[in-house]
mmCIF file of C-alpha atoms and ligand atoms in Angstrom:
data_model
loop_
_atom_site.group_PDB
_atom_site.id
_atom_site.type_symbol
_atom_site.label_atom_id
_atom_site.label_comp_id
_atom_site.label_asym_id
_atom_site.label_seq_id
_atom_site.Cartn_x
_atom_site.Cartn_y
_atom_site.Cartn_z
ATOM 1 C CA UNK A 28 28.073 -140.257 103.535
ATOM 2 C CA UNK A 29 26.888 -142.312 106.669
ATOM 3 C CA UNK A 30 29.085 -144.606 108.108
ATOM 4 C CA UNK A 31 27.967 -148.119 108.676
ATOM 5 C CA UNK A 32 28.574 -147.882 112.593
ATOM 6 C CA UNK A 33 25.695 -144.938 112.598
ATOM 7 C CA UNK A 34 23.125 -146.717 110.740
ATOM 8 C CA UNK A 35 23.843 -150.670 112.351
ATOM 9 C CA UNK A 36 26.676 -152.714 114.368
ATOM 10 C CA UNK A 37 27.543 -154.554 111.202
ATOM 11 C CA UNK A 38 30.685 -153.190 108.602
ATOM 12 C CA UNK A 39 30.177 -153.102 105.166
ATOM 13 C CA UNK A 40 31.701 -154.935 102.616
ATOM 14 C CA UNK A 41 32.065 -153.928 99.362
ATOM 15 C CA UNK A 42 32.854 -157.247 96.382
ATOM 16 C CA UNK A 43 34.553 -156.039 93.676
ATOM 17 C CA UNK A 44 33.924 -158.365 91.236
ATOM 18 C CA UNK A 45 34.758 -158.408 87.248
ATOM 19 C CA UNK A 46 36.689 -160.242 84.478
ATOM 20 C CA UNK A 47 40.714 -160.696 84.450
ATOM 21 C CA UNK A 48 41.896 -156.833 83.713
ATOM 22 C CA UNK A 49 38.129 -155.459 83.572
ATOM 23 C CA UNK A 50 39.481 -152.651 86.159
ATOM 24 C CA UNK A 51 39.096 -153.640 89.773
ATOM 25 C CA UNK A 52 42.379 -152.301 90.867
ATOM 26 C CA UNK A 53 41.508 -149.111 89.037
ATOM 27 C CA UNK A 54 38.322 -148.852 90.933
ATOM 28 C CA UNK A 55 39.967 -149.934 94.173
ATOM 29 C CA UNK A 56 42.759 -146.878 93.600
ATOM 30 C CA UNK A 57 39.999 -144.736 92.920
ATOM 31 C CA UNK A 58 37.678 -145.394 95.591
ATOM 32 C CA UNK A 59 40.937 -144.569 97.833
ATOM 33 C CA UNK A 60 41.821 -141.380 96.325
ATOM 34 C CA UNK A 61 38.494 -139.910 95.975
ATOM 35 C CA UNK A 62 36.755 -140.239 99.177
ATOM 36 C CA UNK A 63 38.431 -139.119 102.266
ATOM 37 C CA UNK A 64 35.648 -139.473 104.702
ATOM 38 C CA UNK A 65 36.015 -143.346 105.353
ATOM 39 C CA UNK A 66 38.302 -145.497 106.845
ATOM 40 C CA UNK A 67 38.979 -148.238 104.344
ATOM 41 C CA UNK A 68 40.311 -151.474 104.755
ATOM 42 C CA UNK A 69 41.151 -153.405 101.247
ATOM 43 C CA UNK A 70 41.261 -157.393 100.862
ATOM 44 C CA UNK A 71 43.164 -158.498 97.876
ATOM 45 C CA UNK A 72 42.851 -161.848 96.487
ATOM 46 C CA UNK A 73 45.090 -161.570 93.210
ATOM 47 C CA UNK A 74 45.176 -164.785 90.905
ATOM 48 C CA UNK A 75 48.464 -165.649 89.640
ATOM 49 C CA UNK A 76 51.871 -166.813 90.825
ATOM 50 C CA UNK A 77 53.259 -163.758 91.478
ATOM 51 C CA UNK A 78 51.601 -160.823 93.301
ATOM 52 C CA UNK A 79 51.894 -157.493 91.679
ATOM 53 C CA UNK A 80 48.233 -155.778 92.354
ATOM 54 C CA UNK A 81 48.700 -155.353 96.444
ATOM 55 C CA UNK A 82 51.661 -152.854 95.472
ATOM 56 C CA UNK A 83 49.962 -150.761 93.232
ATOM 57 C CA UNK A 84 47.021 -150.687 95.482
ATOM 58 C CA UNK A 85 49.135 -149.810 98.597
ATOM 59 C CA UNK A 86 50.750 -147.031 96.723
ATOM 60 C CA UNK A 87 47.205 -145.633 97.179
ATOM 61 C CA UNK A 88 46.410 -146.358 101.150
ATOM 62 C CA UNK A 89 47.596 -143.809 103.724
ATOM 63 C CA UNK A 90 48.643 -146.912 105.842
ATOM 64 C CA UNK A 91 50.145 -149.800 103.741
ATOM 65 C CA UNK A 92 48.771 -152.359 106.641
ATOM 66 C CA UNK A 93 45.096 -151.294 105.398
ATOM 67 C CA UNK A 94 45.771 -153.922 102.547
ATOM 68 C CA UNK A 95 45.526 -157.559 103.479
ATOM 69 C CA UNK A 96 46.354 -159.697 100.610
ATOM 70 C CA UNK A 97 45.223 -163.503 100.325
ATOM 71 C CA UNK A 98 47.682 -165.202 97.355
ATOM 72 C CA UNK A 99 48.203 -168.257 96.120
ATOM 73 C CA UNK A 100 44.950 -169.602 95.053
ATOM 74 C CA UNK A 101 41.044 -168.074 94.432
ATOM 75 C CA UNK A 102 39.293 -166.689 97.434
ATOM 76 C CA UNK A 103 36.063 -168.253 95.847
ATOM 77 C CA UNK A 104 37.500 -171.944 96.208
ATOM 78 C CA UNK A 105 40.727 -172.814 97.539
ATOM 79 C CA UNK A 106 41.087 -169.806 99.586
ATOM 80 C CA UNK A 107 37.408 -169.385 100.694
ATOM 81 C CA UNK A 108 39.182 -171.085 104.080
ATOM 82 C CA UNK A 109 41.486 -168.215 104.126
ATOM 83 C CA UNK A 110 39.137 -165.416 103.243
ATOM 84 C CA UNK A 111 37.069 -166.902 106.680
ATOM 85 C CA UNK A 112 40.077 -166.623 108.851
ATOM 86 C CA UNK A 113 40.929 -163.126 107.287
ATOM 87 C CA UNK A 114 37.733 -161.594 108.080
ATOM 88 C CA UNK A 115 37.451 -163.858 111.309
ATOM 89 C CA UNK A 116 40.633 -162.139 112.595
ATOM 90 C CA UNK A 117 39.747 -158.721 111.627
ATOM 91 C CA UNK A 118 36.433 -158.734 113.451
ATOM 92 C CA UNK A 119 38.575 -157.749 116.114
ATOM 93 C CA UNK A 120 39.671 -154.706 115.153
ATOM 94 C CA UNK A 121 36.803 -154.206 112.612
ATOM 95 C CA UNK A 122 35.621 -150.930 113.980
ATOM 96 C CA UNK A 123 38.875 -149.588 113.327
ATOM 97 C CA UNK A 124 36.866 -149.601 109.856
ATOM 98 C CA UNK A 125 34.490 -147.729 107.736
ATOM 99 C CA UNK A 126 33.996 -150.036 105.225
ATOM 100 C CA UNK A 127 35.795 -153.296 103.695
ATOM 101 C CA UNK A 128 36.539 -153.701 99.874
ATOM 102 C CA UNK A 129 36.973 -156.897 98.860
ATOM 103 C CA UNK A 130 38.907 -157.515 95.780
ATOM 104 C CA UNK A 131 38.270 -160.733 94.212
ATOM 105 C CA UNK A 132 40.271 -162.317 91.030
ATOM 106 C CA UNK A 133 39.326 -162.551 87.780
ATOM 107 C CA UNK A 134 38.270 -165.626 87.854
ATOM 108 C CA UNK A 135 36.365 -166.036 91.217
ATOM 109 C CA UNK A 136 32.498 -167.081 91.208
ATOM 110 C CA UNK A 137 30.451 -164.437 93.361
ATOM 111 C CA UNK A 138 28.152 -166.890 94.803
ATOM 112 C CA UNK A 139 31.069 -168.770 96.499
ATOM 113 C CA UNK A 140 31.729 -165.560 98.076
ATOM 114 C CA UNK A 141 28.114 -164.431 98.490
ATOM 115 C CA UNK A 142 27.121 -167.812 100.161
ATOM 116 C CA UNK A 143 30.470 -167.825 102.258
ATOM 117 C CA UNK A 144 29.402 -164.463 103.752
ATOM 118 C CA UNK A 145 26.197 -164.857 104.331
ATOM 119 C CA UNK A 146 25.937 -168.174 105.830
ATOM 120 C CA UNK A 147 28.859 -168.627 108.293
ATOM 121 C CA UNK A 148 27.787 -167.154 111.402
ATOM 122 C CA UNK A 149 31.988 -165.481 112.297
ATOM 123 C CA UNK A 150 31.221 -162.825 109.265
ATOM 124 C CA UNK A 151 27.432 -162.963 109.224
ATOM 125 C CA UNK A 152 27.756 -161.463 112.743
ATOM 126 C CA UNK A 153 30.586 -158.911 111.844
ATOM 127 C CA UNK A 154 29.761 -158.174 108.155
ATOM 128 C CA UNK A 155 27.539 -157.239 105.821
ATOM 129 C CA UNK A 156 27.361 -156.936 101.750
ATOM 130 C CA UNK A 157 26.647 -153.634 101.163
ATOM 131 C CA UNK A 158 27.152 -153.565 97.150
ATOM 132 C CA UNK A 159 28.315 -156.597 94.777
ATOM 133 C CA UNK A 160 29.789 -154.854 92.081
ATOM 134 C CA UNK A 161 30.655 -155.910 88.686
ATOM 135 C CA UNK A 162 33.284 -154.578 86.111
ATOM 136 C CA UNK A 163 32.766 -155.256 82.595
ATOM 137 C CA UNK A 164 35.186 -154.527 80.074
ATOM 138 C CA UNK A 165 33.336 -153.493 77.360
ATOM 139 C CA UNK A 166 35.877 -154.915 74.936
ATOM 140 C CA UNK A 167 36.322 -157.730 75.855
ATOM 141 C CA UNK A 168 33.475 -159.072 77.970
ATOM 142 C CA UNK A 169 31.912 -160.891 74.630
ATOM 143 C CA UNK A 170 34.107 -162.776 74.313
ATOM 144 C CA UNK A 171 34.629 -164.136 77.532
ATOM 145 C CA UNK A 172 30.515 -164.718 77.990
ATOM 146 C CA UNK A 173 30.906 -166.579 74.566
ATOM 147 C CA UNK A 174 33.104 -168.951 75.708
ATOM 148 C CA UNK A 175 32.464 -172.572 76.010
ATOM 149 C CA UNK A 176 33.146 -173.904 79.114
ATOM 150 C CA UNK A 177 33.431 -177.947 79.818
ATOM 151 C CA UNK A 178 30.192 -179.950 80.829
ATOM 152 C CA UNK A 179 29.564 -179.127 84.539
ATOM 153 C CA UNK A 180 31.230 -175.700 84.595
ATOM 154 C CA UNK A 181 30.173 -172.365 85.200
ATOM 155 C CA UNK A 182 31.367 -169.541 82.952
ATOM 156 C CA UNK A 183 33.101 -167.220 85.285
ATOM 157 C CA UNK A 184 31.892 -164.338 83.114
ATOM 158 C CA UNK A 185 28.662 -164.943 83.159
ATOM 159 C CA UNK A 186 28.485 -165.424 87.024
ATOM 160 C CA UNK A 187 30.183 -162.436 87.887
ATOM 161 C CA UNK A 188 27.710 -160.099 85.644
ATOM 162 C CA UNK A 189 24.324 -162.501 86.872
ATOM 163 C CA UNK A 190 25.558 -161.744 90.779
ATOM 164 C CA UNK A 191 25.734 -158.328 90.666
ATOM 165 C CA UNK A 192 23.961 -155.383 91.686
ATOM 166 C CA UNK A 193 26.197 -152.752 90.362
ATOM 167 C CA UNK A 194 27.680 -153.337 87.005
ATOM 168 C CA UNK A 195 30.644 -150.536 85.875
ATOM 169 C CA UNK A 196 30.456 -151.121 81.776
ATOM 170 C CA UNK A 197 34.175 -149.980 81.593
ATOM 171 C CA UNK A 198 36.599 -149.119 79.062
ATOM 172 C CA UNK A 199 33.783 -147.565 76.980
ATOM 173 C CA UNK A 200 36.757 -145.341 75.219
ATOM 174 C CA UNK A 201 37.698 -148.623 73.632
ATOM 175 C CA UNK A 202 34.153 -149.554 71.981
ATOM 176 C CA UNK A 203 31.353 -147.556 69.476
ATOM 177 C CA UNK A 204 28.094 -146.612 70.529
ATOM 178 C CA UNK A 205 26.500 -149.410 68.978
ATOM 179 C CA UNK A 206 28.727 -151.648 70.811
ATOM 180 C CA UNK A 207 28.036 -150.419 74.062
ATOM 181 C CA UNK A 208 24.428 -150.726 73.418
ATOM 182 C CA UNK A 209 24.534 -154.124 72.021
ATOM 183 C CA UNK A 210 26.357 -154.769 74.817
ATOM 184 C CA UNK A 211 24.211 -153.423 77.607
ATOM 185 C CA UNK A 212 21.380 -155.358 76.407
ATOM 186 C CA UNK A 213 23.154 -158.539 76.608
ATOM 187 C CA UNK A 214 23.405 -157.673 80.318
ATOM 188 C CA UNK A 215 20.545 -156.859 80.998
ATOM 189 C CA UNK A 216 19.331 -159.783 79.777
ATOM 190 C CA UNK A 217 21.499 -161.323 82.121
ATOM 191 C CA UNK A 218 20.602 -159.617 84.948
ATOM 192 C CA UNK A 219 17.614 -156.998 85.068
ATOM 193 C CA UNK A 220 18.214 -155.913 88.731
ATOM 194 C CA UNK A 221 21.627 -154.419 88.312
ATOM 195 C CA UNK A 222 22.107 -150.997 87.524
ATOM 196 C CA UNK A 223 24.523 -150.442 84.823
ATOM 197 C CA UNK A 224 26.624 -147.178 85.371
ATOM 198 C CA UNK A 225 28.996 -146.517 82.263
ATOM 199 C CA UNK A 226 32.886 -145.258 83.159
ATOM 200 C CA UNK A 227 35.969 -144.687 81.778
ATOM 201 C CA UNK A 228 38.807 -146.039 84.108
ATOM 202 C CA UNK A 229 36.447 -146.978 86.490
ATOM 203 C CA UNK A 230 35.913 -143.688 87.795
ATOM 204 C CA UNK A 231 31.916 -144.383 89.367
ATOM 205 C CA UNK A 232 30.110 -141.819 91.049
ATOM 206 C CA UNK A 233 30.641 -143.151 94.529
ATOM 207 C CA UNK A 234 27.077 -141.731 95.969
ATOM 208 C CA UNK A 235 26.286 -144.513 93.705
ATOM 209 C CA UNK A 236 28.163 -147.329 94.883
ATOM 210 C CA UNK A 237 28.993 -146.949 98.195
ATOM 211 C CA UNK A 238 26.998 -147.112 101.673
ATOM 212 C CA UNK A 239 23.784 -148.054 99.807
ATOM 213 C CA UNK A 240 23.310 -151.194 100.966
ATOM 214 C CA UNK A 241 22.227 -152.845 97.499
ATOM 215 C CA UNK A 242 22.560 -156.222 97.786
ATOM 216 C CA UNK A 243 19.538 -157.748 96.999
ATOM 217 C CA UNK A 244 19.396 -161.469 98.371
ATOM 218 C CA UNK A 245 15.896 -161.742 96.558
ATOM 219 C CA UNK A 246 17.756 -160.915 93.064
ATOM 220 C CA UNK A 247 19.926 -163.635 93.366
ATOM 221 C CA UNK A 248 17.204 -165.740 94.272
ATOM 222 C CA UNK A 249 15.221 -165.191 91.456
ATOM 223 C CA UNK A 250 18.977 -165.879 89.308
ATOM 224 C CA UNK A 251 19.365 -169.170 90.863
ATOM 225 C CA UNK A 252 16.412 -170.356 93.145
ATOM 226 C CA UNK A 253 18.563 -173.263 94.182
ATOM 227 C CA UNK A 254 21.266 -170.984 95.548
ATOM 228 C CA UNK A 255 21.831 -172.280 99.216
ATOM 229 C CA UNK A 256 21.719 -175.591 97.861
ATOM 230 C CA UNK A 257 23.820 -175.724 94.865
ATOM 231 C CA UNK A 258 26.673 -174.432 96.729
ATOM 232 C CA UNK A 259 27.981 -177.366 98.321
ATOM 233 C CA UNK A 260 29.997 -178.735 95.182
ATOM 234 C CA UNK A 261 32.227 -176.002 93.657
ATOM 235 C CA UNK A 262 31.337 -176.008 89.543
ATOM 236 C CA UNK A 263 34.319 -173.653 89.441
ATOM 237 C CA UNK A 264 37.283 -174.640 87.567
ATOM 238 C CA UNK A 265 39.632 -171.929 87.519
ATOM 239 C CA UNK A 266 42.197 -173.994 86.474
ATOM 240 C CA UNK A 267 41.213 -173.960 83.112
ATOM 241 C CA UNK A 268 42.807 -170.932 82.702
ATOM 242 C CA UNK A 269 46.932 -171.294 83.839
ATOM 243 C CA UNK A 270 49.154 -168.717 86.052
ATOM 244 C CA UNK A 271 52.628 -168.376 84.777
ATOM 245 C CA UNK A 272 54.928 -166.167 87.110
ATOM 246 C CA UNK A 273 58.025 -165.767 86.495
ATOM 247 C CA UNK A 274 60.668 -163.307 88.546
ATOM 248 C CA UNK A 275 64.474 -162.432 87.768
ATOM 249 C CA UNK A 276 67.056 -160.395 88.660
ATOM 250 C CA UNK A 277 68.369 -157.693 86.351
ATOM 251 C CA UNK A 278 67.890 -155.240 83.793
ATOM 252 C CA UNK A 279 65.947 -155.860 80.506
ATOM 253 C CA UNK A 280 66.922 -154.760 77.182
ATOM 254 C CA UNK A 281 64.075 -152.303 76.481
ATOM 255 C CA UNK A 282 63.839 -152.888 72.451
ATOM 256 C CA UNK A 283 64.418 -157.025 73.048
ATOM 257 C CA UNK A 284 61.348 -156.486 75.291
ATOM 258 C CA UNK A 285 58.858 -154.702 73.299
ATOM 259 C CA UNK A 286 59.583 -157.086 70.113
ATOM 260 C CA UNK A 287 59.016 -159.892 72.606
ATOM 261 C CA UNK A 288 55.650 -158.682 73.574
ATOM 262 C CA UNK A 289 54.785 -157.378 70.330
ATOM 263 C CA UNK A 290 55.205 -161.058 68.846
ATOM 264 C CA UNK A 291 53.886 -162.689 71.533
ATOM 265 C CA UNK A 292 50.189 -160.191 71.585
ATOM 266 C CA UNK A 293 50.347 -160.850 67.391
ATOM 267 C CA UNK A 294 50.457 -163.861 67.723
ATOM 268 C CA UNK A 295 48.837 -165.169 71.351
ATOM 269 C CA UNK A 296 46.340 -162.349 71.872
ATOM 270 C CA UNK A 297 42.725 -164.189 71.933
ATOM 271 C CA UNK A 298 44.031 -166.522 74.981
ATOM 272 C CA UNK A 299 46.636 -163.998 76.322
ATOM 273 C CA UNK A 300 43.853 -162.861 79.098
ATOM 274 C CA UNK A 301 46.105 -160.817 81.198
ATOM 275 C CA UNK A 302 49.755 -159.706 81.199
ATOM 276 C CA UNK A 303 51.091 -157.852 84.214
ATOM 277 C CA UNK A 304 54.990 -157.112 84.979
ATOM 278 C CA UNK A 305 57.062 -154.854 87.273
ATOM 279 C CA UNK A 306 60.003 -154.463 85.413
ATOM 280 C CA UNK A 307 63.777 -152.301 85.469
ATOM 281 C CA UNK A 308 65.196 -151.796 82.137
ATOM 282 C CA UNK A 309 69.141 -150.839 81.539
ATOM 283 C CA UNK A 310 69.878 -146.802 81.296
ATOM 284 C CA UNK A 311 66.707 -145.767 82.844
ATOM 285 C CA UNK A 312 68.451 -145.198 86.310
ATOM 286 C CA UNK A 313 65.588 -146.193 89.159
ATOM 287 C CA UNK A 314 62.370 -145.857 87.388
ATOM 288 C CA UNK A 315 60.739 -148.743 88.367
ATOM 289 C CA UNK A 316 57.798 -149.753 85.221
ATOM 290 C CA UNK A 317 54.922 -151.409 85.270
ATOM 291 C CA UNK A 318 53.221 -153.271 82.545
ATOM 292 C CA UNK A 319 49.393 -154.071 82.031
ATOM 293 C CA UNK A 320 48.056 -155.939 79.449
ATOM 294 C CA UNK A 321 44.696 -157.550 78.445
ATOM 295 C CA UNK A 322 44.557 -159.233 75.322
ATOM 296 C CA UNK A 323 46.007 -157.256 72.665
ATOM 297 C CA UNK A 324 45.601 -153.967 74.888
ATOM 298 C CA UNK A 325 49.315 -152.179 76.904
ATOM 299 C CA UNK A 326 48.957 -150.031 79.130
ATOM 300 C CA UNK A 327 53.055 -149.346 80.122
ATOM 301 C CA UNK A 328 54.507 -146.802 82.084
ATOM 302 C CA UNK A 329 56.751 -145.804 84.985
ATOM 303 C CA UNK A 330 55.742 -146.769 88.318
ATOM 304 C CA UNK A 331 54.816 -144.319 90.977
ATOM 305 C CA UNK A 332 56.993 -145.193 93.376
ATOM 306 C CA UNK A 333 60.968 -146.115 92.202
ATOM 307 C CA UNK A 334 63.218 -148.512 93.253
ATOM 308 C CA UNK A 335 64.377 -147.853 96.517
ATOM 309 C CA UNK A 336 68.299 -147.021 97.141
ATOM 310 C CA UNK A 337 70.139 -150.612 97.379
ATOM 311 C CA UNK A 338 66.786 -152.120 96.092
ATOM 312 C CA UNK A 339 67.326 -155.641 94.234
ATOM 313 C CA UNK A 340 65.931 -155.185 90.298
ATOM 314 C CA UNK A 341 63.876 -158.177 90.692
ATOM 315 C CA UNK A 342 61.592 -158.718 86.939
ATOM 316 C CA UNK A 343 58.367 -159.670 87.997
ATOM 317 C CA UNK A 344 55.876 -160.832 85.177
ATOM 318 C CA UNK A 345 52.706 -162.624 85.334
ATOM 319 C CA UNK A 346 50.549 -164.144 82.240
ATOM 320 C CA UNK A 347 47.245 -165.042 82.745
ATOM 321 C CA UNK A 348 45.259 -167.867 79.691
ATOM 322 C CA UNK A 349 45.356 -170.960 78.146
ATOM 323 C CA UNK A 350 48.061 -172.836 76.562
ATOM 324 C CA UNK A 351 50.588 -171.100 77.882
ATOM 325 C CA UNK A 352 54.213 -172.588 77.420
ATOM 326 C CA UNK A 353 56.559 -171.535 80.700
ATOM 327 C CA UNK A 354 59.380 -172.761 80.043
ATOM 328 C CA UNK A 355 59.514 -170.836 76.649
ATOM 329 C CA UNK A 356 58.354 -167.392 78.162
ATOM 330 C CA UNK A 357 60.570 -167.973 80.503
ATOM 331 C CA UNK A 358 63.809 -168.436 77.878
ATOM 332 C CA UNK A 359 62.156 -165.662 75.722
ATOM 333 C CA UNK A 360 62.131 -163.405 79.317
ATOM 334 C CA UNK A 361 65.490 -164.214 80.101
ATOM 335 C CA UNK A 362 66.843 -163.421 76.679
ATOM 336 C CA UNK A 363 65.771 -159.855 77.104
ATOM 337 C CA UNK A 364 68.190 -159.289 79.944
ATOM 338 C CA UNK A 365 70.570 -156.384 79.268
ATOM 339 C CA UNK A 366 74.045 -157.789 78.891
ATOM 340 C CA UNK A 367 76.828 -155.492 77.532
ATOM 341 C CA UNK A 368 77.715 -157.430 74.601
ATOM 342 C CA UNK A 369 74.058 -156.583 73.160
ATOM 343 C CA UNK A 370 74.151 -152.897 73.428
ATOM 344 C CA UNK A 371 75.425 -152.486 70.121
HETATM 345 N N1 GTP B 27 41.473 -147.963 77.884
HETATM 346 C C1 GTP B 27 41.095 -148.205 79.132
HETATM 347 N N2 GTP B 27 41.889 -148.929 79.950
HETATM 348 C C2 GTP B 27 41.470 -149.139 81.215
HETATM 349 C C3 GTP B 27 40.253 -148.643 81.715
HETATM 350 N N3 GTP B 27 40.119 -149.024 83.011
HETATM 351 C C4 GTP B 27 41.218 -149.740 83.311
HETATM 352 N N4 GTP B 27 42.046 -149.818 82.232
HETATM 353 C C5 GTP B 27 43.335 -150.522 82.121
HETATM 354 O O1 GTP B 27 43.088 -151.918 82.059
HETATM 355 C C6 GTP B 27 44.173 -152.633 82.653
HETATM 356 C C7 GTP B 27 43.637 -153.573 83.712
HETATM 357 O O2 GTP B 27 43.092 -152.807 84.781
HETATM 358 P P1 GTP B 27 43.061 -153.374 86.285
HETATM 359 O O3 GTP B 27 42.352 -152.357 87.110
HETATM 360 O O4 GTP B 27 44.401 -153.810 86.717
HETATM 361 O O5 GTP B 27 42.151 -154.654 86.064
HETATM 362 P P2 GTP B 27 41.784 -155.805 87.128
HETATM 363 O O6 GTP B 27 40.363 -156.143 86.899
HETATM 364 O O7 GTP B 27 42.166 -155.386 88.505
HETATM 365 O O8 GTP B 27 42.751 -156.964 86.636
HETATM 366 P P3 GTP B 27 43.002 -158.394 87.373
HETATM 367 O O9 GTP B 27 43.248 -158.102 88.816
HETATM 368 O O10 GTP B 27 44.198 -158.926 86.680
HETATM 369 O O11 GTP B 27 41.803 -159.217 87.120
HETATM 370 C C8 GTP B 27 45.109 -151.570 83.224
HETATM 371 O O12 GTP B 27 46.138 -151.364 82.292
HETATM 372 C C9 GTP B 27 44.226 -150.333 83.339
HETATM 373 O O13 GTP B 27 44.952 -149.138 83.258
HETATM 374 C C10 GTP B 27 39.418 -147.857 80.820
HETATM 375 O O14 GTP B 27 38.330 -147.389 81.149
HETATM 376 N N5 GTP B 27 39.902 -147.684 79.554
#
């Protein structure tokens, strides 16, 4: 691969764009593991109360200061400020860089991010967008494109597949041919420029992706022919979807906790978008476990890393939908803490 600094003055950035849990952490660990030529610096921009995504990604970077993460809020709205002064400070020490990936949340609108970029002359002059790319969770990206939004707001879904120029059609282990098929045409009615590369766990050829310089102003144009106009007023209302994080000390009671989340995907699953925990559970010494969830689909499993000697077993869970009741996941959490009168 070329580096950027070879072929202009200008880094790269890659936006990583895709559903809640379509697999943009996945493709950000991957991208890290599997090329070793370039210097990569990773912007994380996680939405929920509780960050859990910048730890699994640094457990993939050589340097855990690669990884800048921007909380607390969507860096397509109420962190597009923040996502400025990021990238305004880094210019700096930009060359330090091959390439930028820039992880956006679930529920971030590309354009924001596209207009942000191309428009304000501290990253126009630093940065370029070499790729937009999409993941699409092939089970569950339907559904979310079905959805009816509120008069006046954009479908989030629909945004994120219509910006891109890349689009991974992941999880295709967890969908039949014909549904994959039925599904790529839907895209590509959506968008005809993108190219649609199918993967399992996100794993892209990266010749594919990466250093291409893709992005194709003139596709989005031809999207939305109002684009540098329309962006003034934000049509983005992520908060029609609720956060809930909720952290604890202590060790959970490992069957309490998989009949609590087996009730709660039975019964909550269609508006259960995403389910992510760090958790320690009594008698399993430091294993440290992670949880994933997306809709009715757990992924569970140790942690790469364990708790570190003297470490604190903080719980850390974060649920991502609608209707979501706090105070009872909260009680439900709590109940699930190990005490010694409930290990008979
Ligand atoms: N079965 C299956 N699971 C996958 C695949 N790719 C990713 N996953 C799982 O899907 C879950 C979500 O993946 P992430 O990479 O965290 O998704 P994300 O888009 O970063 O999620 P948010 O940051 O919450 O929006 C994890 O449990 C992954 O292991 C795939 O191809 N097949």
């Amino acid at each position: 691969m070329t580096t950027a600094t070879d072929s202009n003055d200008l880094t790269p950035m890659t936006v990583i764009t895709g559903f809640l849990g379509a697999g943009k952490t996945t493709f950000v660990n991957y991208i890290l593991k599997e090329q070793n030529e370039w210097k990569i610096c990773v912007l994380e921009n996680e939405f929920g109360e509780v960050s859990i995504d910048d730890g699994l990604v640094a457990e993939s970077l050589d340097s855990p200061e690669d990884i800048i993460t921007m909380d607390n809020g969507c860096v397509c709205c109420s962190v597009r400020g923040d996502l400025v002064r990021t990238l305004g400070q880094m210019a700096k020490r930009r060359k330090e860089f091959d390439a930028i990936l820039l992880e956006t949340t679930g529920l971030a609108d590309p354009s924001a991010i596209i207009y942000t970029i191309q428009t304000n002359p501290k990253l126009s002059d630093n940065y370029f967008i070499d790729s937009i790319v999409c993941l699409a969770d092939a089970k569950h990206l339907n559904q979310h494109l079905d959805e009816k939004k509120p008069e006046g707001a954009i479908n989030e879904a629909l945004q994120q597949v219509a910006f891109a120029d890349k689009i991974l059609l992941n999880k295709t282990d967890l969908v039949t041919k014909e549904e994959k098929d039925t599904l790529k045409q839907r895209l590509a009615k959506i968008n005809q420029f993108a190219t649609v590369i199918e993967t399992e766990r996100s794993r892209a050829p990266l010749d594919k992706i990466l250093g291409l310089n893709s992005f194709n102003m003139e596709s989005i144009l031809n999207f939305d022919k109002d684009f540098f106009e329309n962006q003034e007023v934000s049509k983005h209302q992520p908060e029609l979807v609720e956060s809930v994080g909720i952290q604890f000390e202590g060790e959970l009671h490992a069957q309490y906790f998989n009949m609590f989340m087996m009730d709660l995907l039975r019964e909550r699953a269609t508006d259960m978008y995403r389910t992510k925990g760090l958790l320690a559970f009594h008698g399993q010494g430091d294993v440290k476990f992670v949880f994933q969830g997306v809709h009715e689909q757990i992924n569970f499993g140790p942690a790469k890393e364990p708790w570190a000697a003297g470490e604190k077993r903080m719980n850390k869970f974060v649920f991502i939908g609608k209707n979501l009741n706090r105070k009872e996941l909260t009680d439900s959490l709590m109940n699930c803490l190990y005490k010694e009168e409930s290990s008979e």
